[in-house]
XYZ file of C-alpha atoms in Angstrom:
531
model
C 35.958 -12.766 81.822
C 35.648 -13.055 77.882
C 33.273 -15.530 76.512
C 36.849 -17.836 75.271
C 37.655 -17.979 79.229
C 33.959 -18.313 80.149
C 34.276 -21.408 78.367
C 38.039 -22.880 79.288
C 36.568 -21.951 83.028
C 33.588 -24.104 82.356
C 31.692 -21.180 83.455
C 29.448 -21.318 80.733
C 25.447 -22.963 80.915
C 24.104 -24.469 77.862
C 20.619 -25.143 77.053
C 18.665 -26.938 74.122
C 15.092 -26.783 73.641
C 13.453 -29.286 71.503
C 11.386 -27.389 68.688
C 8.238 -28.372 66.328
C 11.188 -27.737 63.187
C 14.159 -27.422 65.124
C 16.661 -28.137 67.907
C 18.415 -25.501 69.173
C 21.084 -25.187 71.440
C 22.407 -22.080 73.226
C 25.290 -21.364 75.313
C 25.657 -18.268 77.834
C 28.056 -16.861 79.794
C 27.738 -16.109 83.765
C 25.893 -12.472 82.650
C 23.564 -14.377 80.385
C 24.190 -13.344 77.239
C 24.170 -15.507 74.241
C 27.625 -16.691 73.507
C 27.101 -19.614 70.611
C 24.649 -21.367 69.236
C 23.588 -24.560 67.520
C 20.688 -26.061 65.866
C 19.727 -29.221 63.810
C 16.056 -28.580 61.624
C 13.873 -31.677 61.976
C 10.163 -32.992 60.543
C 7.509 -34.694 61.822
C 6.329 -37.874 60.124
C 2.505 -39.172 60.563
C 2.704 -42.940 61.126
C -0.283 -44.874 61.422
C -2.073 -42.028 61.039
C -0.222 -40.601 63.859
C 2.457 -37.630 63.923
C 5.300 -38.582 65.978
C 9.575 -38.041 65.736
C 11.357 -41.274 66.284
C 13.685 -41.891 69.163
C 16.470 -42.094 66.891
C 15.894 -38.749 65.324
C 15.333 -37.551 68.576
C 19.511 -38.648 69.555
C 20.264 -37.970 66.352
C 19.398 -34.187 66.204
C 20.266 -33.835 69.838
C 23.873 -34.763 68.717
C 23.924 -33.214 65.603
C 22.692 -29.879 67.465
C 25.090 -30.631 69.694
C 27.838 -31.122 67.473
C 27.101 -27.865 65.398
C 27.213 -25.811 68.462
C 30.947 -27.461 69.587
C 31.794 -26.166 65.649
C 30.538 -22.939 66.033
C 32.584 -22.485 69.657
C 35.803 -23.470 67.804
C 35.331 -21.482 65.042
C 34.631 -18.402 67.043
C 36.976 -19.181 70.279
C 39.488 -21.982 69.094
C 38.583 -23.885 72.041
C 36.759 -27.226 73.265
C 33.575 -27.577 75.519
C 35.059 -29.737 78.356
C 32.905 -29.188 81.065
C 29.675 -26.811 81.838
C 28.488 -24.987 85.457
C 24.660 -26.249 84.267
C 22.887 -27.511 81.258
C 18.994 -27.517 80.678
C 16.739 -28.965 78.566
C 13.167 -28.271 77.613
C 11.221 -29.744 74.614
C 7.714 -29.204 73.003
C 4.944 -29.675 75.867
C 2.511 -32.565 76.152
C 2.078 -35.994 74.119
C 2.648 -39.258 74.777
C 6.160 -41.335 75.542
C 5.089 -44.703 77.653
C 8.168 -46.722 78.705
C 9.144 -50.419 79.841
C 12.716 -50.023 80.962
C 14.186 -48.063 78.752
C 12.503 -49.228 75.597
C 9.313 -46.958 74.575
C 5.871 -49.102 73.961
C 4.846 -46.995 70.826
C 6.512 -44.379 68.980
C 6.071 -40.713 70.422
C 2.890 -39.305 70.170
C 3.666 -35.285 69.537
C 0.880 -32.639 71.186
C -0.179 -32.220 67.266
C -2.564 -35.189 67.483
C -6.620 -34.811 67.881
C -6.902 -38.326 68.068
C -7.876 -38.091 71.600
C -11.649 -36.249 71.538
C -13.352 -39.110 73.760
C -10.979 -39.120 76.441
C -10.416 -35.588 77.016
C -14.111 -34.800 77.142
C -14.613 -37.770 79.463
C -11.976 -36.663 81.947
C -13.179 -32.821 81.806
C -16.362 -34.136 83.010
C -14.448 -36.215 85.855
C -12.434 -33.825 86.962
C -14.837 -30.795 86.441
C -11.508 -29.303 84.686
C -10.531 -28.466 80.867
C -8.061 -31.496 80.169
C -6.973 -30.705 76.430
C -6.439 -33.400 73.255
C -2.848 -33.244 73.571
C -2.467 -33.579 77.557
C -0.680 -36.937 78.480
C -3.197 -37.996 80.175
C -5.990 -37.846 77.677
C -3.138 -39.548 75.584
C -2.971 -42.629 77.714
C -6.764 -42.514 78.891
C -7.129 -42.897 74.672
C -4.805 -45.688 74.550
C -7.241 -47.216 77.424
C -10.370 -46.756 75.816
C -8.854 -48.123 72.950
C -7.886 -51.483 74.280
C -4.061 -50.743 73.047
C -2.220 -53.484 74.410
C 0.831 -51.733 75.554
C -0.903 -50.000 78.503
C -0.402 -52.877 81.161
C 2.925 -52.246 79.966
C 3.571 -49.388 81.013
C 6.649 -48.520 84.156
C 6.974 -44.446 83.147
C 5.645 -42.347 80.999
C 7.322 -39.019 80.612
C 6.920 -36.153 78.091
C 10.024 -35.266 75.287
C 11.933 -33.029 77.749
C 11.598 -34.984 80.385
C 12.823 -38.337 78.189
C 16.038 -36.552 77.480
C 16.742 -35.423 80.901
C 16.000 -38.962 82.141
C 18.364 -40.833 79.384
C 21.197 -37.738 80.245
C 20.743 -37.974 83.715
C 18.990 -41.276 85.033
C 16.464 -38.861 86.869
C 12.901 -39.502 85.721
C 11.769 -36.032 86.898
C 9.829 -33.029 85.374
C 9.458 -28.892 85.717
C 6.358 -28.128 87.509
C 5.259 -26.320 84.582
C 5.390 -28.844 82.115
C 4.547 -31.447 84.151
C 1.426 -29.576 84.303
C 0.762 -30.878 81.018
C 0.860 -34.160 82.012
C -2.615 -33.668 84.474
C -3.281 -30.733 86.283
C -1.076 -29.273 88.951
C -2.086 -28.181 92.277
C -0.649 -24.831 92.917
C -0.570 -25.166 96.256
C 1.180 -28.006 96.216
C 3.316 -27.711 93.036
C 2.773 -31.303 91.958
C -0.307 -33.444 90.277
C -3.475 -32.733 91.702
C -3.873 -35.574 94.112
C -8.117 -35.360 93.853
C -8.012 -35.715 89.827
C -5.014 -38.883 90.478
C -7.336 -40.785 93.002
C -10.490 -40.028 90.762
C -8.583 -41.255 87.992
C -7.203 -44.507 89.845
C -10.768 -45.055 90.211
C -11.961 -44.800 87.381
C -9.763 -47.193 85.309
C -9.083 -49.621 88.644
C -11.627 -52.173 86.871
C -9.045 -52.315 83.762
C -6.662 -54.167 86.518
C -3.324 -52.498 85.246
C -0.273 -53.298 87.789
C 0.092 -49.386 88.130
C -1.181 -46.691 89.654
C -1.208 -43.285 87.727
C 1.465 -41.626 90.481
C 3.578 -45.150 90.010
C 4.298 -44.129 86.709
C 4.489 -40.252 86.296
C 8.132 -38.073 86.978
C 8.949 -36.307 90.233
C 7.615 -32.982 89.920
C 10.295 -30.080 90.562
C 10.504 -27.009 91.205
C 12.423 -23.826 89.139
C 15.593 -23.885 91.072
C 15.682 -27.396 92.350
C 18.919 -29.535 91.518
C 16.832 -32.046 88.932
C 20.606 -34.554 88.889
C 23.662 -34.446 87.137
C 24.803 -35.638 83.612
C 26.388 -39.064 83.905
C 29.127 -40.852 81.775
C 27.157 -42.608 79.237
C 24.456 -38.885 79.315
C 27.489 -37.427 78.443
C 28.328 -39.269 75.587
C 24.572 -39.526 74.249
C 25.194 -35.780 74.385
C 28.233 -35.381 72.876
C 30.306 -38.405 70.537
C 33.419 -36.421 70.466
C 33.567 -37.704 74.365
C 35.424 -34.183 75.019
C 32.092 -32.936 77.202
C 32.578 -34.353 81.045
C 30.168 -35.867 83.609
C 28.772 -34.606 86.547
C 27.438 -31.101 85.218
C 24.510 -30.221 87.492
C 21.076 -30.267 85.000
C 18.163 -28.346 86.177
C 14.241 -29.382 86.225
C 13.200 -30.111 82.410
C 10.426 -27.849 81.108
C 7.912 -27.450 78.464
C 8.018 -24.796 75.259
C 5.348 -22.699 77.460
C 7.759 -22.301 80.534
C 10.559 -21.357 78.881
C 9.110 -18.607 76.152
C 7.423 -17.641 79.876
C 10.972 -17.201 81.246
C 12.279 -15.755 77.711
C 9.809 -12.652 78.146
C 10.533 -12.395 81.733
C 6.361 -13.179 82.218
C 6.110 -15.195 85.199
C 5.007 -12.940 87.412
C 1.586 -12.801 88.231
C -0.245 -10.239 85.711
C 2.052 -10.524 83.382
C 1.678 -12.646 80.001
C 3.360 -13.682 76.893
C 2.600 -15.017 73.474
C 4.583 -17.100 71.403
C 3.505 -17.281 67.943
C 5.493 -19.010 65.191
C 4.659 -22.627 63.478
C 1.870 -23.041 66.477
C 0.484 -19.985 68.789
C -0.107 -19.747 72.154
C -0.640 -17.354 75.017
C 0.234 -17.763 78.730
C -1.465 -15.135 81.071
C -0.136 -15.389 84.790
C -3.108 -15.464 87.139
C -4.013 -13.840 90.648
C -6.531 -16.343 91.207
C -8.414 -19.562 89.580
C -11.263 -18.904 87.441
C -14.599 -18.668 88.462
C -15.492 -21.822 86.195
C -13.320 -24.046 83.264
C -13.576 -23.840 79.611
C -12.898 -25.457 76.813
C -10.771 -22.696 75.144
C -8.717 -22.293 78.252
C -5.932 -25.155 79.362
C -4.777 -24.413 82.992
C -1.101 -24.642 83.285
C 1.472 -23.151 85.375
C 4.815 -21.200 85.897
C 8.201 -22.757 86.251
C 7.725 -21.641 89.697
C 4.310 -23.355 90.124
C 1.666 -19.645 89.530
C -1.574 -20.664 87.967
C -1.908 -19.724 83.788
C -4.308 -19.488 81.935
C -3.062 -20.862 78.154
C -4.610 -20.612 74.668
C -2.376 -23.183 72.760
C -3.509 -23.034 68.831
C -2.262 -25.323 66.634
C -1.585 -23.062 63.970
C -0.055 -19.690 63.403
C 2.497 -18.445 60.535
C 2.671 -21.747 58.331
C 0.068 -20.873 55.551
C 1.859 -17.149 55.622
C 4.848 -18.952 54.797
C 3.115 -20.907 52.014
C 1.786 -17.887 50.543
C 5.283 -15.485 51.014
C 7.020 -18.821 49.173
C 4.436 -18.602 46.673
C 5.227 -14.884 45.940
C 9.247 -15.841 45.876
C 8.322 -18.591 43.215
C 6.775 -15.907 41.191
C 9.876 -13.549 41.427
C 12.315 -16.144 40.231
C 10.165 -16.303 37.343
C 10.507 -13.172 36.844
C 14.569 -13.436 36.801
C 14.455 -11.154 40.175
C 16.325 -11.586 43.008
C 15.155 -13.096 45.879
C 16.049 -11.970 49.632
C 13.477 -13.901 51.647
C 14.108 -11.182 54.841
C 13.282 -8.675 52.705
C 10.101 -10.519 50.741
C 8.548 -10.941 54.288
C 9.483 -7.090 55.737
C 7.721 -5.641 52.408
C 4.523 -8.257 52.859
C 4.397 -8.091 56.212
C 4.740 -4.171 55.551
C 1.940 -3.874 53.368
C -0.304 -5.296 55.307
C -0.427 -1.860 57.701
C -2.316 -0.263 54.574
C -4.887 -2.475 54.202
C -8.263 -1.952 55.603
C -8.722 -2.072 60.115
C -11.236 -5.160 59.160
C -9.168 -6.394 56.206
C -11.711 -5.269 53.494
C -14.145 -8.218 54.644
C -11.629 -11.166 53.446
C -10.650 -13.340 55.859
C -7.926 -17.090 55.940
C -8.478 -19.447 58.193
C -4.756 -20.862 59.014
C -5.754 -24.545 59.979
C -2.781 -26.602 58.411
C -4.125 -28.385 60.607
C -6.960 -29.190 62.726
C -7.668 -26.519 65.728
C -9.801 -27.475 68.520
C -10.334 -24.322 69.996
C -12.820 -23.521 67.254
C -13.854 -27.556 67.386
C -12.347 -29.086 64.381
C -10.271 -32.372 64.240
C -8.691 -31.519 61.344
C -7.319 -29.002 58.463
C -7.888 -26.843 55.422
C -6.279 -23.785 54.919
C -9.025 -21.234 53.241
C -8.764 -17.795 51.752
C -12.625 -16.362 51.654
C -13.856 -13.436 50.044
C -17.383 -12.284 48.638
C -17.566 -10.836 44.956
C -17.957 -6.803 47.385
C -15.451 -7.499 49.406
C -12.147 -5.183 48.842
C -9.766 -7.433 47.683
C -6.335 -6.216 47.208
C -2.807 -7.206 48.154
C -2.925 -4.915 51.896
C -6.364 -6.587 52.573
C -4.663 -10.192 51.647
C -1.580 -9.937 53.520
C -3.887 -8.339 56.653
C -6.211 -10.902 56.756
C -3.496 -13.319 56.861
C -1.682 -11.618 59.368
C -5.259 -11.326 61.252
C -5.560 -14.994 60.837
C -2.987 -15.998 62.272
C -4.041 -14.761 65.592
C -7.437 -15.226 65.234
C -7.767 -18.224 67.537
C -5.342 -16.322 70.046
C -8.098 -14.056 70.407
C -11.264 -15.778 70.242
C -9.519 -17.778 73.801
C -8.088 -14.890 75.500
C -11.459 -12.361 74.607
C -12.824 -14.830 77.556
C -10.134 -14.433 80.081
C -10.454 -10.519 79.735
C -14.118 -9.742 78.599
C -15.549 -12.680 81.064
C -13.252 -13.149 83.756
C -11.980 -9.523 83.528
C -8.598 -10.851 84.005
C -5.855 -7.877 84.405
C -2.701 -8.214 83.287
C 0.390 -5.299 83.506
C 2.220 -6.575 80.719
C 2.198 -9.185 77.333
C 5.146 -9.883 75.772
C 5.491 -11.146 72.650
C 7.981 -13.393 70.805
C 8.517 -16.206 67.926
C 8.927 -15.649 64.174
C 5.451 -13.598 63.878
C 7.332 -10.658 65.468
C 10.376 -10.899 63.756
C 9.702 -7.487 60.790
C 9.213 -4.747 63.728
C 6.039 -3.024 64.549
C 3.852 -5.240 62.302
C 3.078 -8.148 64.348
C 2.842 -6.098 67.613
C 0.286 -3.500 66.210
C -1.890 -6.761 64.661
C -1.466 -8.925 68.094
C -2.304 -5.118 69.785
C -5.293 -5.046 68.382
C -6.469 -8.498 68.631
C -5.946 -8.252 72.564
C -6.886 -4.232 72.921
C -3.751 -4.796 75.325
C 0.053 -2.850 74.612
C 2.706 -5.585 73.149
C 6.047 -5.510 74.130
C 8.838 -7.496 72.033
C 12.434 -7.448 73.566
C 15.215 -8.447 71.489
C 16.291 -11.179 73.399
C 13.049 -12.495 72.935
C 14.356 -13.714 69.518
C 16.813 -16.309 71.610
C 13.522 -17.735 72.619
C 13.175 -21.627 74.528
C 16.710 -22.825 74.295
C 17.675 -19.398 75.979
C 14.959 -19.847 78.501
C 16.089 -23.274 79.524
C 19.554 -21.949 80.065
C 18.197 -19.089 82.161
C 16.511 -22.443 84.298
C 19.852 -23.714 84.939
C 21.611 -20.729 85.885
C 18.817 -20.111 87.926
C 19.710 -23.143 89.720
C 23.851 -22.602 90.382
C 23.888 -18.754 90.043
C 21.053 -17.721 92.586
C 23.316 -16.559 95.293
C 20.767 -14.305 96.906
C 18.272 -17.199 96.574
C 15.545 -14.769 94.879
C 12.309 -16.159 93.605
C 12.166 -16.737 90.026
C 10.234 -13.691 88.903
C 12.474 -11.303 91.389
C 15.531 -13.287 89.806
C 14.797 -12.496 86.593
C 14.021 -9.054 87.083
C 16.844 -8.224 88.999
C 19.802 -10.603 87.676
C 18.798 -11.272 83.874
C 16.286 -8.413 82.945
C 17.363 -5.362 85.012
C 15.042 -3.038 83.872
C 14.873 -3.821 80.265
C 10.952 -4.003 79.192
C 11.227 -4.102 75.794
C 9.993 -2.193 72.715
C 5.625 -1.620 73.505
C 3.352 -0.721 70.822
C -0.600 0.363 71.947
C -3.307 -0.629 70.709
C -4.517 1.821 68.108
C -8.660 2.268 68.668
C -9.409 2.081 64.824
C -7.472 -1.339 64.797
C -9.403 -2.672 67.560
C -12.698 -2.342 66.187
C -11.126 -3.510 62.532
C -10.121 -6.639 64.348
C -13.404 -6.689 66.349
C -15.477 -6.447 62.741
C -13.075 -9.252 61.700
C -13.512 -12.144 63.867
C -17.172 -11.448 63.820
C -17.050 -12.082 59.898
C -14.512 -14.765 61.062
C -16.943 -16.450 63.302
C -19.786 -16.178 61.142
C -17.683 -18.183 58.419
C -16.635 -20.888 60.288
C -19.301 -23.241 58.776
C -17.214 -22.543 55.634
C -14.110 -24.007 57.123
C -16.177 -26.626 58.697
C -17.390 -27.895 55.137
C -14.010 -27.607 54.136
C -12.730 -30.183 56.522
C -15.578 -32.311 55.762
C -14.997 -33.097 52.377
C -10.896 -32.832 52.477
C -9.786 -35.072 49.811
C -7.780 -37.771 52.452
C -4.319 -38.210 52.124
């Protein structure tokens, strides 16, 4: 059938993935392709020294996303959304949402906050495990140490995709993989590590909170399990029109890092992905845990429940932005013309002519802070010596270089120290989005081929919807991986670009010079003017 009929049928699955700077919604039809879209572009605000989204900017770009998509579908099919075969919906991974009832304690606490060094190097001691700053539970183990009242409080505490699937649904549940970034999961078992939960009963029992830490987590799910169904009053927080019906089956919500996993088709074991847009990160599928944990590397896992290795960086293609607007400002006042597509292709474009180890210059992308190379907080930094060859090729490289640069000082320990193997990376986000350029510079970083597909570019929201159709169109009952590569891939691998040998030592001589100048970046950040 057509994607109008898809539609009257209620055939089609929908799914909305909570971004950093957007919400976006997608809608697909039983072959799942991309049949409408929808987004709403949100901020951040830093309250109390804290970034967080309110919960009514939370509803109110849900509906607005919502409500664009339901335009869009009339304007291209003349016809109403009345009723779905499956929705999903996945949201940035991590931070901090404590409830009583239904009313939250403090206001969201987004992954972006460092505020929680003491806890998470406590609890990596505990649990002999890398628990990152932006982990719920170094979140709430914070709020402990910090005497915050709210934490007797406390009857659920949930992460941004699984807050919306609760309020839609009434289930307070969770995808294994992001629930993952709650406190580590037990692959064995697909849900919280029961050895870390009792030695972290333990360790705050003295504190004499009415709760236990499993008292107040979500159900962790499975890819494929049925996660509840949207009720009446889910319904209407979804859409105000009131035209969308209850009862729509809603599958496990997931984390950012599941569903760009699922996006690529990388959840098989040896495979990997990297996102890299307004943050960076890479997810490498595992055969087997690591011989030992580190600080660069956060342990997370598959929708399916596979071990990952993940280098999450704060920071990736926001100071290139800065600079390519900076550049646009310039032609206006030059009375040219300004196509922004084309103003990134010819920058991004340049950059391939620029020296393999960028001339010596070298930007540090730390909008802000990045504590993969240590530092709490931010101050973007272009550095070159009077020698150094300083032109625009070398500038737009060494920004392009970068913006991966943390990517690669994480994963040079999975594969030069744990000689992890992997068969394919794929990549995706806005970093990839001029062809060739950000393959051949990610390419060389990881001395590994880079494929990009270009359904890649649907990224999260059109992972999520995979999710649900996963969960009402798996006839055969495949596993995820086979599903994907069988039902939704079917062969397609994508665009690859090698790594070219004289890149790979450019980038090599690079991140040495990068390394070496970290002190730089450090001093920086010491004597930031505060805002």
């Amino acid at each position: 059938m057509d994607a109008k009929q898809t539609i009257q049928s209620g055939k089609a699955i929908l799914g909305i993935e909570f971004g950093s700077t957007r919400i976006k919604a997608v809608l697909i039809d039983a072959d799942n392709n991309p049949i409408a879209q929808g987004s709403h572009t949100w901020e951040n605000q830093l309250v109390d020294g804290l970034w967080t989204y309110s919960t009514e900017a939370i509803w109110y770009g849900l509906q607005d996303c919502y409500a664009d998509l339901r335009a869009n579908v009339l304007k291209q099919y003349e016809v109403e959304i009345e009723t779905l075969a499956a929705i999903g919906f996945s949201a940035m991974m991590h931070g901090y949402m404590p409830f009583k009832g239904n009313d939250i304690l403090v206001p969201f606490r987004t992954w972006r906050n460092t505020n929680t060094g003491p806890a998470a190097a406590e609890l990596s001691k505990l649990f002999n495990y890398n628990i990152p700053l932006r982990w719920s539970i170094s979140h709430l183990y914070q709020a402990i140490l910090n005497n915050e009242e709210h934490v007797k409080d406390i009857e659920f505490l949930t992460t941004l995709a699984g807050y919306v699937h609760w309020q839609v649904t009434g289930q307070k549940v969770l995808g294994v993989g992001d629930a993952s970034g709650m406190i580590p999961v037990d692959p064995n078992t697909k849900t919280y590590d029961a050895a870390m939960v009792e030695k972290f009963d333990k360790l705050i029992a003295p504190k004499g909170f009415g709760w236990k830490l499993l008292d107040i987590l979500p159900k962790s799910l499975n890819a494929g399990e049925n996660a509840g169904f949207l009720t009446p009053e889910g319904a209407l927080k979804l859409d105000v029109s009131g035209h969308l019906k209850p009862g729509i089956p809603v599958c496990p919500p997931e984390g950012d890092a599941g569903t760009g996993m699922v996006a690529t088709n990388a959840v098989r074991q040896r495979t990997g992905n990297v996102s890299a847009g307004t943050s960076s990160f890479s997810m490498i599928v595992l055969e087997k845990e690591l011989s030992k944990p580190y600080e660069m590397l956060d342990m997370v896992t598959t929708p399916d429940g596979s071990l990952v290795a993940m280098v999450h960086c704060n920071n990736c293609t926001s100071d290139i932005n800065a600079w390519v607007k900076l550049f646009k400002e310039y032609q206006e006042l030059l009375g040219l013309e300004v196509d922004t597509y084309s103003l990134y292709s010819n920058l991004f474009n340049i950059a391939l002519k620029g020296d393999a180890d960028c001339g010596g210059v070298i930007s540090y992308n730390y909008i802000s802070g990045e504590p993969v190379t240590g530092l709490m907080d931010g101050r973007p930094l272009f550095v070159r010596s009077a020698n150094d060859k300083f032109n625009l090729a070398n500038f737009m490289r060494a920004h392009l270089y970068g913006a991966i640069g943390v990517l690669k000082l994480g994963n040079d320990i999975l594969f030069n120290e744990e000689h992890v193997k992997v068969d394919r990376i794929m990549g995706h986000g806005g970093y990839f989005t001029t062809p060739v350029v950000g393959q051949r510079m990610l390419a060389a970083a990881l001395n590994t081929p880079i494929s990009v597909m270009e359904t890649a570019g649907e990224g999260g929201a059109w992972g999520i919807a995979l999710l649900a159709a996963y969960v009402v169109n798996n006839d055969k009952k495949l596993s995820l991986a086979d599903y994907l590569d069988q039902v939704v891939f079917a062969g397609n691998t994508g665009t690859e670009v090698a790594p070219d040998p004289a890149d790979v030592d450019g980038f090599n001589r690079y991140i040495e010079n990068y390394k070496a100048a970290l002190p730089i970046e450090e001093a920086a950040v010491k004597y930031k003017k505060q805002d």
